[in-house]
Short mmCIF file of C-alpha atoms in Angstrom, two decimals:
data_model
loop_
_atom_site.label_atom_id
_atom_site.label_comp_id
_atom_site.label_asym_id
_atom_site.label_seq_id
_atom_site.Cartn_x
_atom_site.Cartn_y
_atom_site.Cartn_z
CA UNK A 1 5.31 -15.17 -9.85
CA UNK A 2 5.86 -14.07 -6.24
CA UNK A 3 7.23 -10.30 -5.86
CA UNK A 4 7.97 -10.77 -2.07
CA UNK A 5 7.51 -13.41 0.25
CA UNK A 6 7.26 -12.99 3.76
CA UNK A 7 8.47 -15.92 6.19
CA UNK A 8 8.28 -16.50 9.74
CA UNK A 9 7.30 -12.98 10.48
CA UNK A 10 7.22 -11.99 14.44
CA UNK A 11 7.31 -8.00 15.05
CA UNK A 12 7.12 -7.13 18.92
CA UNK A 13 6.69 -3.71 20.30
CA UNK A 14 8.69 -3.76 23.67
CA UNK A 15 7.55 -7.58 25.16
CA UNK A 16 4.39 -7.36 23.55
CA UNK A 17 4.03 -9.49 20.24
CA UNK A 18 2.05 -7.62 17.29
CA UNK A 19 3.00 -9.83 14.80
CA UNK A 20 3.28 -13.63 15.18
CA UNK A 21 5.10 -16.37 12.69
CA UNK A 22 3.29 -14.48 8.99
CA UNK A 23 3.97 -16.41 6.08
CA UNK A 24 2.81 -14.33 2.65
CA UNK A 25 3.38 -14.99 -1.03
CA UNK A 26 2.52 -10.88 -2.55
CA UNK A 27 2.26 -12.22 -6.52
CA UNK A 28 3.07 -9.88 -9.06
CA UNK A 29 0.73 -7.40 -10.79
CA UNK A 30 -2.18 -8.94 -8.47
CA UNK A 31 -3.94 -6.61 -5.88
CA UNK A 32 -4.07 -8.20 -2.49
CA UNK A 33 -6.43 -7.63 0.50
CA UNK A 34 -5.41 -7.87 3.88
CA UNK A 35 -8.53 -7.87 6.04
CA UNK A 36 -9.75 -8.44 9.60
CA UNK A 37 -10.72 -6.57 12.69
CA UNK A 38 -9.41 -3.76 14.38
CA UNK A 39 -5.88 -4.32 15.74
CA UNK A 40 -4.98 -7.58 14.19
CA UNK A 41 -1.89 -6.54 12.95
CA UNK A 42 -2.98 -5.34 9.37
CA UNK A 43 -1.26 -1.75 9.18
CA UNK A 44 1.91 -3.44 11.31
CA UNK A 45 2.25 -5.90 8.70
CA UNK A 46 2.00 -3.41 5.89
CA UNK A 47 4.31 -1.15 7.16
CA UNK A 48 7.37 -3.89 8.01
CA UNK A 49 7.30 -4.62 4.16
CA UNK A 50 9.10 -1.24 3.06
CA UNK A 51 10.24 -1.04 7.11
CA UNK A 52 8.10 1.84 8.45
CA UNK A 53 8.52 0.15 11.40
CA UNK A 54 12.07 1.14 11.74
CA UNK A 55 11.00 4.92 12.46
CA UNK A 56 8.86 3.12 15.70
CA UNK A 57 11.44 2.79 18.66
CA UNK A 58 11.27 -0.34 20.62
CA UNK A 59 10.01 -2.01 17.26
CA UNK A 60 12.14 -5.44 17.02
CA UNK A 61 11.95 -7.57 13.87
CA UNK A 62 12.15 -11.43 13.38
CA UNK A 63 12.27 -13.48 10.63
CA UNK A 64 12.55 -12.54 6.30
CA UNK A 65 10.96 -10.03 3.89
CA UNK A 66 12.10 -11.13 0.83
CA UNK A 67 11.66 -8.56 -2.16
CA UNK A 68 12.78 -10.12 -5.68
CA UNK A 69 14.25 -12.50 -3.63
CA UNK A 70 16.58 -10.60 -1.71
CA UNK A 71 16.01 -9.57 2.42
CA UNK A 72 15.28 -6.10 2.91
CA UNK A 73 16.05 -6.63 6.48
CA UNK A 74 19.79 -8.09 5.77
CA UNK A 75 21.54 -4.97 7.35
CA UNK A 76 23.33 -4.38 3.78
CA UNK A 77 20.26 -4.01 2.36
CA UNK A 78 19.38 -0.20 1.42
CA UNK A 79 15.97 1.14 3.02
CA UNK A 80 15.93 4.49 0.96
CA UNK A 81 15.92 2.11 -2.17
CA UNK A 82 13.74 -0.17 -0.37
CA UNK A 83 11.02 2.75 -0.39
CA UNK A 84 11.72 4.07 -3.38
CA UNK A 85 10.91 0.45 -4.72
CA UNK A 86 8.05 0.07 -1.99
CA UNK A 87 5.74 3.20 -2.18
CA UNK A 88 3.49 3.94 0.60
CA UNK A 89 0.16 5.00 0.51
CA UNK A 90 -1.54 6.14 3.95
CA UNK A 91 -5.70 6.31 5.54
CA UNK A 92 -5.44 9.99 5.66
CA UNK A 93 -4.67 11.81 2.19
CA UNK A 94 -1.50 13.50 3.35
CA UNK A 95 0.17 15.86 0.50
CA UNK A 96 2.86 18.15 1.29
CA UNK A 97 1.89 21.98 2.25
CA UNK A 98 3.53 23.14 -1.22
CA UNK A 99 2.07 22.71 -4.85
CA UNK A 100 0.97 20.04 -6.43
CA UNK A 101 4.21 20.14 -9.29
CA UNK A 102 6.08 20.50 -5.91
CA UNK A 103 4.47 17.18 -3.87
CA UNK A 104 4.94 15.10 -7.59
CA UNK A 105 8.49 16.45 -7.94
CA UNK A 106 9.78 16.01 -4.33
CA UNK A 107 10.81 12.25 -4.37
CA UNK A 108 12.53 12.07 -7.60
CA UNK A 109 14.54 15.69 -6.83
CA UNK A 110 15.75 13.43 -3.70
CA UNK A 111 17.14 11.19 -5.84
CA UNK A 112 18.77 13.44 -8.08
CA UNK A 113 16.65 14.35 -10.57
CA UNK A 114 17.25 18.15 -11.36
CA UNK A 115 16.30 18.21 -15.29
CA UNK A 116 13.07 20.87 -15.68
CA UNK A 117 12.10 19.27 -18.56
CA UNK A 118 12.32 15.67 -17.26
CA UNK A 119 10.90 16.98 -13.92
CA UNK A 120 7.72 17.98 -16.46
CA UNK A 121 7.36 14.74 -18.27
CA UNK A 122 7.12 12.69 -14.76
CA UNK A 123 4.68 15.32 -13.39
CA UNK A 124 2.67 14.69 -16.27
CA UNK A 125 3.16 10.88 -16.52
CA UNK A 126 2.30 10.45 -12.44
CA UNK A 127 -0.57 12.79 -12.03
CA UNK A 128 -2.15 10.69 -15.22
CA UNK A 129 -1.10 7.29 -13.82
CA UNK A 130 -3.10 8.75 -10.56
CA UNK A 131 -6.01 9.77 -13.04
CA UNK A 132 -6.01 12.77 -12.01
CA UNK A 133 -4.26 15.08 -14.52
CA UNK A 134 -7.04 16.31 -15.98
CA UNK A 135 -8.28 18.09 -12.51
CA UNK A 136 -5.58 19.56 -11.61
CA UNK A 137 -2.91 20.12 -15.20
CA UNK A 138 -4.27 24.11 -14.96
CA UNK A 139 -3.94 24.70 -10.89
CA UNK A 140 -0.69 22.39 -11.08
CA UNK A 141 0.86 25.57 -8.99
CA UNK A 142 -1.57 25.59 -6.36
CA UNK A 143 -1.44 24.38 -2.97
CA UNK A 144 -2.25 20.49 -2.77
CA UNK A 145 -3.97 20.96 0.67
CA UNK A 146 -6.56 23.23 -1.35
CA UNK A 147 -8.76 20.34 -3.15
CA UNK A 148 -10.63 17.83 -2.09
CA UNK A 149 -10.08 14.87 0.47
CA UNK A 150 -10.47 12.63 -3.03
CA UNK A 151 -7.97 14.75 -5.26
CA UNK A 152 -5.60 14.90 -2.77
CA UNK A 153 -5.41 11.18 -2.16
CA UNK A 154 -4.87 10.98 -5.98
CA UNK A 155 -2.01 13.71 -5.68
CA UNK A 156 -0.43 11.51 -3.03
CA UNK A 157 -0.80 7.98 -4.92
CA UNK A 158 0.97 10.39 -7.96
CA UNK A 159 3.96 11.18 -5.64
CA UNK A 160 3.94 7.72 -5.25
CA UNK A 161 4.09 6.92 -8.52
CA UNK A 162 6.48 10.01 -9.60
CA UNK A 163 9.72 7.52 -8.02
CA UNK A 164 8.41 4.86 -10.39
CA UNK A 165 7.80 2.16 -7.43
CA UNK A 166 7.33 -1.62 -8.07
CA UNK A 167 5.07 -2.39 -5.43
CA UNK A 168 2.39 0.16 -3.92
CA UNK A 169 1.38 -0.18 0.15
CA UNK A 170 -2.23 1.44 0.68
CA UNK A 171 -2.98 1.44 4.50
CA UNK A 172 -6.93 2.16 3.92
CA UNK A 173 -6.51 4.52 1.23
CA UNK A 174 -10.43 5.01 0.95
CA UNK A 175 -11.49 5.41 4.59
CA UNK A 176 -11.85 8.67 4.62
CA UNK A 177 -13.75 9.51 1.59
CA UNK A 178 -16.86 9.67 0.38
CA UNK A 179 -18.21 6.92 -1.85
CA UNK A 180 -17.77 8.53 -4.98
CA UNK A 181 -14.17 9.65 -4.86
CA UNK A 182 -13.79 5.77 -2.93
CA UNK A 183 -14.79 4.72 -6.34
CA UNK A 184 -12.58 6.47 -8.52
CA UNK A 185 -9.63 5.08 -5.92
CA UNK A 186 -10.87 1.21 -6.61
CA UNK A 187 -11.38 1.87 -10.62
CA UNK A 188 -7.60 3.75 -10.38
CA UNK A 189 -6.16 0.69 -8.37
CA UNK A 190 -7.82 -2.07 -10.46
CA UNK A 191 -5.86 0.06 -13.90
CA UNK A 192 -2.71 0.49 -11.31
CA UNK A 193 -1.79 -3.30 -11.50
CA UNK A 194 -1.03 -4.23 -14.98
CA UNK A 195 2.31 -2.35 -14.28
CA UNK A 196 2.42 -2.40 -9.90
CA UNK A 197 2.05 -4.81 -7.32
CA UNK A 198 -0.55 -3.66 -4.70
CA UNK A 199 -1.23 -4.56 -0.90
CA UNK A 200 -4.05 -2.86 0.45
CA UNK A 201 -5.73 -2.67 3.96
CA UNK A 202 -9.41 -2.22 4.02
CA UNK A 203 -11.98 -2.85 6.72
CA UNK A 204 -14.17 -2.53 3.71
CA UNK A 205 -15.44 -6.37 2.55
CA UNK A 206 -16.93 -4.85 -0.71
CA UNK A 207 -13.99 -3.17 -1.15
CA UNK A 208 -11.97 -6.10 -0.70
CA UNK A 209 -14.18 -8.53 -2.73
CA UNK A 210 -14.86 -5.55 -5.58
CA UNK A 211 -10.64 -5.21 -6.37
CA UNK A 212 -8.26 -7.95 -5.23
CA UNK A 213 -6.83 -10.92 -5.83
CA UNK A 214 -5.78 -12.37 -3.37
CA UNK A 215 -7.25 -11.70 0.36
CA UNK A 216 -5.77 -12.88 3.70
CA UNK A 217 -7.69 -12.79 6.66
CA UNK A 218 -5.38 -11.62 10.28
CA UNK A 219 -6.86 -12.44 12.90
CA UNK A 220 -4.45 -11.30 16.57
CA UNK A 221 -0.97 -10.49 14.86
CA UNK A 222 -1.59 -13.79 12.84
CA UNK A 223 -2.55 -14.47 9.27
CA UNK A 224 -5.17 -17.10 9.98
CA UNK A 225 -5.80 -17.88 6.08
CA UNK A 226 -5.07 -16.25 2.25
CA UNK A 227 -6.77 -17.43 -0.86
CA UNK A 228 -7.95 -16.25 -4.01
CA UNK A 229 -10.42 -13.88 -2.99
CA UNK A 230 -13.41 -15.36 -4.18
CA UNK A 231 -12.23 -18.47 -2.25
CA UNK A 232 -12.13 -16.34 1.02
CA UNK A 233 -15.73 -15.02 0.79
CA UNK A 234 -17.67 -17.72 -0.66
CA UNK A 235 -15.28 -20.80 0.89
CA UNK A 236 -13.31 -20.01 3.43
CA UNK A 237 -11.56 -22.62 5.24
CA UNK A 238 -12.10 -21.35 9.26
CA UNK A 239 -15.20 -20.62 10.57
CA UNK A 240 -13.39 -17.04 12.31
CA UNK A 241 -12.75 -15.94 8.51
CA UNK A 242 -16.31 -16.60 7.70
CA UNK A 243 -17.71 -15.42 10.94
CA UNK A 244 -15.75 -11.85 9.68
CA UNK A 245 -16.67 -11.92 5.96
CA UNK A 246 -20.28 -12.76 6.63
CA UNK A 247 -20.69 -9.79 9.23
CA UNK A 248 -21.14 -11.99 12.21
CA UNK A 249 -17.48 -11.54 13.99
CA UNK A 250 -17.55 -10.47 17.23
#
């Protein structure tokens, strides 16, 4: 079952075309890949799915993101649900300068949620969803910028998770750690999808072949080809996708 479906995608910047005509079926609890080189369009494409792109000016949008079958670019539509429903994970770890119980607390005291004691329960509920509860349940006080490049991407996947999102957006959420805490990301995303949808952006091919699904290859703004991802690395259909999964692009 398809959670959003992207048709007929074109994003331009100014005249210049980032994205051109991206069609994309995201299925349901599955973990897709979006791979390719530098500058294809990977991170634009991401970030028009909960409309990060709106914050970019000169950023015009064509075509239909459809989540649960509706357009989140219908100008009815609500963007402050849309991310609430749409979390976004970035490359850098990037928690709040305030405590950890703050950073897990902040987006559901935007949307209303005052209760201490419920406040408690989804501290609890996101930091272990993150796996990282037991790290941090005794410092939970302490300043999020004080651990680790690994810990804090966990704190910022649980403020994530702390609005109770349906689908998770990870723009390279590994690239800038070391290869243990990348592992404890992969083993946290691979437990993350019996109950999210995930799109994730790596220029890591292990990576990508290690946790997804699904993979799709861009190749200059376009989505050259998407297949199950063993498909894409031991079959792919163009020779540019297996020029790029076999190390010998460019």
């Amino acid at each position: 079952m398809n959670k959003m479906e992207i048709k007929d995608l074109d994003l331009y910047y100014g005249n210049f075309q980032a994205l051109k005509k991206c069609n994309l079926d995201i299925r349901e609890n599955e973990i897709t890949a979006f791979i390719g080189p530098s500058g294809c369009g990977k991170s634009t494409f991401i970030k028009s799915l909960n409309r990060m792109n709106d914050l970019i000016e000169g950023c015009r949008i064509e075509g239909t993101v459809l989540l649960d079958g509706e357009n989140v670019y219908d100008p009815n539509y609500n963007v402050n649900d849309l991310r609430r429903r749409v979390g976004m994970v970035f490359q850098q770890p990037n928690p709040f300068p305030m405590s950890v119980y703050d950073n897990i607390t902040y987006g559901p005291k935007t949307h209303g949620i005052k209760d201490k004691q419920k406040l408690d329960e989804i501290v609890e509920r996101s930091l272990k969803g993150a796996a990282i509860w037991d790290e941090v349940k005794d410092k939970i006080n302490r300043n999020a910028l004080s651990f680790s490049g690994g810990q804090q991407q966990r704190i910022c996947i649980a403020r994530a998770l702390a609005v109770e999102p349906e689908v998770l957006l990870m723009d390279e959420p590994t690239s800038a750690l070391d290869p243990i805490s990348t592992t404890k990301i992969e083993d946290l995303v691979t437990e993350l999808k019996e109950k999210y949808t995930i799109v994730m952006v790596t220029h890591n091919m292990q990576q990508a072949s290690r946790v997804s699904d699904r993979t799709a290859f861009f190749l200059t703004g376009e989505i050259l080809e998407v297949n199950d991802t063993e498909q894409i690395f031991t079959n792919p259909q163009h020779e540019e996708t297996e020029r790029y999964v076999t190390g010998r692009f460019g």
